[in-house]
GROMACS .gro file of N, CA and C in nm:
model
  342
    1MET      N    1  -9.381 -10.681  -0.782
    1MET     CA    2  -9.376 -10.729  -0.917
    1MET      C    3  -9.324 -10.612  -1.012
    2ASP      N    4  -9.229 -10.633  -1.095
    2ASP     CA    5  -9.183 -10.529  -1.189
    2ASP      C    6  -9.272 -10.532  -1.310
    3LEU      N    7  -9.269 -10.422  -1.395
    3LEU     CA    8  -9.349 -10.412  -1.508
    3LEU      C    9  -9.312 -10.510  -1.610
    4GLN      N   10  -9.190 -10.550  -1.628
    4GLN     CA   11  -9.155 -10.650  -1.730
    4GLN      C   12  -9.211 -10.784  -1.700
    5ARG      N   13  -9.213 -10.819  -1.572
    5ARG     CA   14  -9.271 -10.954  -1.539
    5ARG      C   15  -9.417 -10.956  -1.557
    6ALA      N   16  -9.486 -10.847  -1.528
    6ALA     CA   17  -9.626 -10.830  -1.550
    6ALA      C   18  -9.662 -10.850  -1.701
    7LYS      N   19  -9.573 -10.782  -1.790
    7LYS     CA   20  -9.598 -10.802  -1.931
    7LYS      C   21  -9.583 -10.938  -1.971
    8GLU      N   22  -9.484 -11.007  -1.915
    8GLU     CA   23  -9.461 -11.148  -1.961
    8GLU      C   24  -9.586 -11.238  -1.925
    9LEU      N   25  -9.637 -11.211  -1.805
    9LEU     CA   26  -9.748 -11.280  -1.761
    9LEU      C   27  -9.869 -11.260  -1.846
   10LEU      N   28  -9.895 -11.132  -1.884
   10LEU     CA   29 -10.007 -11.100  -1.964
   10LEU      C   30  -9.988 -11.144  -2.104
   11SER      N   31  -9.866 -11.145  -2.160
   11SER     CA   32  -9.837 -11.195  -2.289
   11SER      C   33  -9.865 -11.347  -2.299
   12GLY      N   34  -9.833 -11.413  -2.194
   12GLY     CA   35  -9.856 -11.567  -2.201
   12GLY      C   36 -10.010 -11.590  -2.196
   13LEU      N   37 -10.080 -11.521  -2.114
   13LEU     CA   38 -10.227 -11.535  -2.126
   13LEU      C   39 -10.290 -11.496  -2.258
   14ALA      N   40 -10.230 -11.388  -2.316
   14ALA     CA   41 -10.283 -11.348  -2.449
   14ALA      C   42 -10.258 -11.451  -2.550
   15ASP      N   43 -10.147 -11.531  -2.533
   15ASP     CA   44 -10.121 -11.642  -2.630
   15ASP      C   45 -10.188 -11.768  -2.589
   16GLY      N   46 -10.283 -11.769  -2.489
   16GLY     CA   47 -10.354 -11.891  -2.458
   16GLY      C   48 -10.276 -11.990  -2.379
   17VAL      N   49 -10.176 -11.945  -2.312
   17VAL     CA   50 -10.087 -12.030  -2.235
   17VAL      C   51 -10.085 -11.987  -2.084
   18ASP      N   52 -10.084 -12.083  -1.997
   18ASP     CA   53 -10.067 -12.059  -1.856
   18ASP      C   54  -9.925 -12.009  -1.838
   19PRO      N   55  -9.897 -11.887  -1.804
   19PRO     CA   56  -9.758 -11.829  -1.802
   19PRO      C   57  -9.682 -11.890  -1.681
   20LEU      N   58  -9.737 -11.951  -1.588
   20LEU     CA   59  -9.663 -12.014  -1.482
   20LEU      C   60  -9.623 -12.157  -1.509
   21THR      N   61  -9.709 -12.226  -1.577
   21THR     CA   62  -9.679 -12.378  -1.613
   21THR      C   63  -9.644 -12.397  -1.755
   22GLY      N   64  -9.684 -12.302  -1.845
   22GLY     CA   65  -9.651 -12.328  -1.983
   22GLY      C   66  -9.746 -12.417  -2.057
   23GLU      N   67  -9.853 -12.462  -1.979
   23GLU     CA   68  -9.959 -12.548  -2.046
   23GLU      C   69 -10.057 -12.458  -2.117
   24VAL      N   70 -10.113 -12.517  -2.225
   24VAL     CA   71 -10.209 -12.449  -2.311
   24VAL      C   72 -10.336 -12.449  -2.230
   25LEU      N   73 -10.401 -12.328  -2.213
   25LEU     CA   74 -10.528 -12.316  -2.145
   25LEU      C   75 -10.633 -12.393  -2.218
   26PRO      N   76 -10.735 -12.434  -2.145
   26PRO     CA   77 -10.852 -12.510  -2.208
   26PRO      C   78 -10.923 -12.411  -2.298
   27GLU      N   79 -10.988 -12.469  -2.399
   27GLU     CA   80 -11.048 -12.395  -2.499
   27GLU      C   81 -11.161 -12.310  -2.441
   28ASP      N   82 -11.225 -12.352  -2.339
   28ASP     CA   83 -11.334 -12.266  -2.290
   28ASP      C   84 -11.289 -12.175  -2.171
   29HIS      N   85 -11.163 -12.164  -2.152
   29HIS     CA   86 -11.099 -12.071  -2.046
   29HIS      C   87 -11.141 -11.926  -2.089
   30VAL      N   88 -11.166 -11.838  -1.992
   30VAL     CA   89 -11.203 -11.698  -2.024
   30VAL      C   90 -11.094 -11.631  -2.090
   31CYS      N   91 -10.960 -11.666  -2.067
   31CYS     CA   92 -10.861 -11.593  -2.137
   31CYS      C   93 -10.846 -11.634  -2.293
   32ASN      N   94 -10.925 -11.732  -2.334
   32ASN     CA   95 -10.924 -11.765  -2.476
   32ASN      C   96 -11.047 -11.703  -2.553
   33LYS      N   97 -11.108 -11.623  -2.481
   33LYS     CA   98 -11.222 -11.540  -2.548
   33LYS      C   99 -11.163 -11.428  -2.624
   34ALA      N  100 -11.216 -11.408  -2.751
   34ALA     CA  101 -11.155 -11.308  -2.829
   34ALA      C  102 -11.147 -11.164  -2.776
   35GLU      N  103 -11.252 -11.125  -2.702
   35GLU     CA  104 -11.258 -10.998  -2.638
   35GLU      C  105 -11.146 -10.980  -2.537
   36ILE      N  106 -11.127 -11.087  -2.455
   36ILE     CA  107 -11.018 -11.083  -2.352
   36ILE      C  108 -10.877 -11.075  -2.417
   37ILE      N  109 -10.858 -11.154  -2.516
   37ILE     CA  110 -10.736 -11.148  -2.596
   37ILE      C  111 -10.710 -11.017  -2.640
   38ARG      N  112 -10.803 -10.952  -2.711
   38ARG     CA  113 -10.792 -10.819  -2.752
   38ARG      C  114 -10.758 -10.710  -2.633
   39ALA      N  115 -10.822 -10.736  -2.527
   39ALA     CA  116 -10.787 -10.652  -2.415
   39ALA      C  117 -10.646 -10.670  -2.362
   40PHE      N  118 -10.607 -10.784  -2.355
   40PHE     CA  119 -10.460 -10.814  -2.318
   40PHE      C  120 -10.366 -10.745  -2.414
   41HIS      N  121 -10.390 -10.753  -2.547
   41HIS     CA  122 -10.305 -10.691  -2.639
   41HIS      C  123 -10.301 -10.538  -2.632
   42CYS      N  124 -10.433 -10.488  -2.607
   42CYS     CA  125 -10.452 -10.339  -2.603
   42CYS      C  126 -10.371 -10.285  -2.477
   43VAL      N  127 -10.378 -10.355  -2.366
   43VAL     CA  128 -10.306 -10.309  -2.248
   43VAL      C  129 -10.151 -10.329  -2.266
   44LEU      N  130 -10.106 -10.441  -2.327
   44LEU     CA  131  -9.974 -10.467  -2.354
   44LEU      C  132  -9.912 -10.356  -2.438
   45LYS      N  133  -9.990 -10.315  -2.542
   45LYS     CA  134  -9.949 -10.211  -2.642
   45LYS      C  135  -9.938 -10.076  -2.573
   46ALA      N  136 -10.019 -10.050  -2.473
   46ALA     CA  137 -10.016  -9.922  -2.396
   46ALA      C  138  -9.901  -9.910  -2.305
   47LEU      N  139  -9.855 -10.017  -2.260
   47LEU     CA  140  -9.744 -10.022  -2.154
   47LEU      C  141  -9.619  -9.965  -2.208
   48PRO      N  142  -9.542  -9.891  -2.142
   48PRO     CA  143  -9.416  -9.840  -2.193
   48PRO      C  144  -9.312  -9.947  -2.212
   49GLY      N  145  -9.221  -9.915  -2.286
   49GLY     CA  146  -9.116 -10.015  -2.325
   49GLY      C  147  -9.094 -10.024  -2.481
   50LYS      N  148  -9.031 -10.128  -2.517
   50LYS     CA  149  -9.003 -10.148  -2.660
   50LYS      C  150  -9.135 -10.146  -2.738
   51PRO      N  151  -9.139 -10.094  -2.855
   51PRO     CA  152  -9.263 -10.104  -2.935
   51PRO      C  153  -9.298 -10.248  -2.958
   52PRO      N  154  -9.429 -10.283  -2.943
   52PRO     CA  155  -9.466 -10.420  -2.961
   52PRO      C  156  -9.443 -10.470  -3.108
   53LYS      N  157  -9.400 -10.589  -3.119
   53LYS     CA  158  -9.380 -10.659  -3.245
   53LYS      C  159  -9.521 -10.657  -3.319
   54PRO      N  160  -9.514 -10.626  -3.444
   54PRO     CA  161  -9.637 -10.618  -3.521
   54PRO      C  162  -9.708 -10.765  -3.516
   55GLN      N  163  -9.827 -10.770  -3.497
   55GLN     CA  164  -9.910 -10.898  -3.479
   55GLN      C  165  -9.952 -10.941  -3.610
   56PRO      N  166  -9.959 -11.071  -3.636
   56PRO     CA  167 -10.018 -11.117  -3.759
   56PRO      C  168 -10.166 -11.069  -3.774
   57GLU      N  169 -10.208 -11.072  -3.887
   57GLU     CA  170 -10.354 -11.021  -3.918
   57GLU      C  171 -10.458 -11.086  -3.838
   58ASN      N  172 -10.450 -11.218  -3.823
   58ASN     CA  173 -10.546 -11.302  -3.752
   58ASN      C  174 -10.519 -11.325  -3.604
   59ALA      N  175 -10.427 -11.255  -3.551
   59ALA     CA  176 -10.394 -11.265  -3.407
   59ALA      C  177 -10.517 -11.245  -3.322
   60GLY      N  178 -10.547 -11.334  -3.234
   60GLY     CA  179 -10.655 -11.316  -3.132
   60GLY      C  180 -10.792 -11.354  -3.188
   61LYS      N  181 -10.800 -11.381  -3.312
   61LYS     CA  182 -10.929 -11.423  -3.377
   61LYS      C  183 -10.955 -11.566  -3.352
   62PRO      N  184 -11.079 -11.607  -3.330
   62PRO     CA  185 -11.109 -11.756  -3.300
   62PRO      C  186 -11.086 -11.832  -3.426
   63TRP      N  187 -11.058 -11.959  -3.392
   63TRP     CA  188 -11.040 -12.061  -3.502
   63TRP      C  189 -11.176 -12.121  -3.535
   64ASN      N  190 -11.194 -12.172  -3.643
   64ASN     CA  191 -11.310 -12.243  -3.681
   64ASN      C  192 -11.278 -12.385  -3.730
   65ASP      N  193 -11.377 -12.464  -3.750
   65ASP     CA  194 -11.363 -12.600  -3.794
   65ASP      C  195 -11.291 -12.620  -3.921
   66ALA      N  196 -11.325 -12.536  -4.010
   66ALA     CA  197 -11.255 -12.539  -4.139
   66ALA      C  198 -11.108 -12.517  -4.128
   67ASP      N  199 -11.076 -12.411  -4.048
   67ASP     CA  200 -10.929 -12.380  -4.027
   67ASP      C  201 -10.863 -12.502  -3.969
   68ASP      N  202 -10.928 -12.563  -3.852
   68ASP     CA  203 -10.867 -12.669  -3.796
   68ASP      C  204 -10.838 -12.789  -3.895
   69ALA      N  205 -10.928 -12.809  -3.979
   69ALA     CA  206 -10.913 -12.918  -4.084
   69ALA      C  207 -10.796 -12.889  -4.177
   70VAL      N  208 -10.789 -12.767  -4.224
   70VAL     CA  209 -10.676 -12.730  -4.312
   70VAL      C  210 -10.537 -12.731  -4.244
   71LEU      N  211 -10.544 -12.683  -4.116
   71LEU     CA  212 -10.418 -12.691  -4.038
   71LEU      C  213 -10.371 -12.835  -4.019
   72CYS      N  214 -10.470 -12.925  -3.980
   72CYS     CA  215 -10.428 -13.064  -3.964
   72CYS      C  216 -10.369 -13.123  -4.096
   73GLN      N  217 -10.444 -13.082  -4.206
   73GLN     CA  218 -10.401 -13.146  -4.342
   73GLN      C  219 -10.249 -13.094  -4.372
   74MET      N  220 -10.225 -12.956  -4.353
   74MET     CA  221 -10.100 -12.901  -4.386
   74MET      C  222  -9.996 -12.958  -4.287
   75PHE      N  223 -10.019 -12.980  -4.167
   75PHE     CA  224  -9.926 -13.027  -4.078
   75PHE      C  225  -9.897 -13.184  -4.115
   76ASP      N  226 -10.007 -13.253  -4.134
   76ASP     CA  227  -9.984 -13.394  -4.169
   76ASP      C  228  -9.899 -13.423  -4.304
   77ALA      N  229  -9.927 -13.323  -4.388
   77ALA     CA  230  -9.841 -13.321  -4.526
   77ALA      C  231  -9.706 -13.268  -4.515
   78GLY      N  232  -9.666 -13.227  -4.387
   78GLY     CA  233  -9.520 -13.177  -4.369
   78GLY      C  234  -9.505 -13.032  -4.411
   79GLY      N  235  -9.620 -12.949  -4.406
   79GLY     CA  236  -9.596 -12.812  -4.428
   79GLY      C  237  -9.502 -12.754  -4.334
   80SER      N  238  -9.436 -12.641  -4.384
   80SER     CA  239  -9.330 -12.575  -4.298
   80SER      C  240  -9.408 -12.477  -4.208
   81ARG      N  241  -9.340 -12.449  -4.102
   81ARG     CA  242  -9.389 -12.353  -3.998
   81ARG      C  243  -9.418 -12.218  -4.069
   82LYS      N  244  -9.326 -12.167  -4.149
   82LYS     CA  245  -9.333 -12.048  -4.220
   82LYS      C  246  -9.460 -12.050  -4.318
   83GLU      N  247  -9.476 -12.155  -4.390
   83GLU     CA  248  -9.586 -12.163  -4.476
   83GLU      C  249  -9.717 -12.160  -4.400
   84MET      N  250  -9.735 -12.228  -4.295
   84MET     CA  251  -9.855 -12.237  -4.223
   84MET      C  252  -9.879 -12.106  -4.160
   85CYS      N  253  -9.782 -12.041  -4.096
   85CYS     CA  254  -9.804 -11.911  -4.048
   85CYS      C  255  -9.850 -11.799  -4.153
   86ALA      N  256  -9.793 -11.808  -4.279
   86ALA     CA  257  -9.838 -11.724  -4.375
   86ALA      C  258  -9.978 -11.751  -4.423
   87TYR      N  259 -10.014 -11.882  -4.433
   87TYR     CA  260 -10.143 -11.911  -4.481
   87TYR      C  261 -10.257 -11.867  -4.382
   88PHE      N  262 -10.235 -11.887  -4.250
   88PHE     CA  263 -10.335 -11.863  -4.147
   88PHE      C  264 -10.308 -11.724  -4.093
   89LYS      N  265 -10.210 -11.643  -4.134
   89LYS     CA  266 -10.182 -11.511  -4.086
   89LYS      C  267 -10.189 -11.507  -3.937
   90ARG      N  268 -10.107 -11.617  -3.865
   90ARG     CA  269 -10.110 -11.619  -3.725
   90ARG      C  270  -9.962 -11.651  -3.684
   91SER      N  271  -9.933 -11.634  -3.566
   91SER     CA  272  -9.798 -11.656  -3.512
   91SER      C  273  -9.763 -11.814  -3.495
   92GLU      N  274  -9.638 -11.839  -3.483
   92GLU     CA  275  -9.597 -11.977  -3.463
   92GLU      C  276  -9.649 -12.024  -3.331
   93GLY      N  277  -9.653 -11.943  -3.228
   93GLY     CA  278  -9.709 -11.971  -3.096
   93GLY      C  279  -9.861 -12.010  -3.107
   94SER      N  280  -9.930 -11.936  -3.193
   94SER     CA  281 -10.072 -11.964  -3.200
   94SER      C  282 -10.092 -12.096  -3.270
   95LEU      N  283 -10.012 -12.124  -3.378
   95LEU     CA  284 -10.027 -12.260  -3.449
   95LEU      C  285  -9.987 -12.365  -3.360
   96ALA      N  286  -9.883 -12.342  -3.281
   96ALA     CA  287  -9.834 -12.456  -3.191
   96ALA      C  288  -9.940 -12.481  -3.092
   97ALA      N  289 -10.001 -12.386  -3.036
   97ALA     CA  290 -10.112 -12.403  -2.927
   97ALA      C  291 -10.227 -12.477  -2.986
   98ARG      N  292 -10.261 -12.438  -3.111
   98ARG     CA  293 -10.379 -12.501  -3.177
   98ARG      C  294 -10.342 -12.651  -3.206
   99LEU      N  295 -10.220 -12.676  -3.250
   99LEU     CA  296 -10.188 -12.821  -3.281
   99LEU      C  297 -10.194 -12.906  -3.148
  100VAL      N  298 -10.147 -12.843  -3.040
  100VAL     CA  299 -10.156 -12.912  -2.915
  100VAL      C  300 -10.299 -12.947  -2.886
  101ARG      N  301 -10.389 -12.837  -2.901
  101ARG     CA  302 -10.528 -12.858  -2.858
  101ARG      C  303 -10.593 -12.962  -2.959
  102LEU      N  304 -10.549 -12.965  -3.074
  102LEU     CA  305 -10.595 -13.070  -3.169
  102LEU      C  306 -10.539 -13.206  -3.165
  103GLY      N  307 -10.446 -13.221  -3.073
  103GLY     CA  308 -10.387 -13.352  -3.045
  103GLY      C  309 -10.284 -13.391  -3.146
  104LYS      N  310 -10.231 -13.299  -3.225
  104LYS     CA  311 -10.130 -13.331  -3.328
  104LYS      C  312  -9.989 -13.333  -3.276
  105ILE      N  313  -9.964 -13.255  -3.163
  105ILE     CA  314  -9.837 -13.248  -3.102
  105ILE      C  315  -9.859 -13.250  -2.957
  106SER      N  316  -9.757 -13.292  -2.876
  106SER     CA  317  -9.776 -13.309  -2.731
  106SER      C  318  -9.748 -13.174  -2.661
  107ASP      N  319  -9.656 -13.094  -2.715
  107ASP     CA  320  -9.631 -12.965  -2.656
  107ASP      C  321  -9.584 -12.865  -2.758
  108ARG      N  322  -9.582 -12.734  -2.723
  108ARG     CA  323  -9.555 -12.632  -2.821
  108ARG      C  324  -9.405 -12.642  -2.865
  109ALA      N  325  -9.310 -12.689  -2.786
  109ALA     CA  326  -9.170 -12.702  -2.833
  109ALA      C  327  -9.155 -12.794  -2.954
  110GLU      N  328  -9.244 -12.900  -2.958
  110GLU     CA  329  -9.232 -12.997  -3.068
  110GLU      C  330  -9.257 -12.923  -3.195
  111PHE      N  331  -9.353 -12.815  -3.204
  111PHE     CA  332  -9.362 -12.742  -3.327
  111PHE      C  333  -9.239 -12.658  -3.356
  112ARG      N  334  -9.181 -12.604  -3.257
  112ARG     CA  335  -9.067 -12.515  -3.292
  112ARG      C  336  -8.950 -12.600  -3.347
  113ASN      N  337  -8.950 -12.736  -3.303
  113ASN     CA  338  -8.836 -12.819  -3.350
  113ASN      C  339  -8.870 -12.886  -3.479
  114LYS      N  340  -8.987 -12.863  -3.535
  114LYS     CA  341  -9.024 -12.929  -3.662
  114LYS      C  342  -8.942 -12.881  -3.777
   0.00000   0.00000   0.00000
């Protein structure tokens, strides 16, 4: 396995996605634990290559019920991806994965096409 492929696999896991199938990992999966996500990002940052893209302020932090409620309200009201990313200080991938988990969309691509 080459280093680039290893980085791709770890990045998928850090985003809460099975890198082989593209499916969102279950909420109780070990790769969705904050400490594990931080470890993935720490290792990815230390690997040689292009400098990592700056992460949003809340990347890797757990979601809470209040955030879920606001995200659902913003999504149902037709909020833009950019607006929601700015509000939650999270990536589009993070929001898409959360919306899948909350049953608002069927897959992450649906959010990108919104």
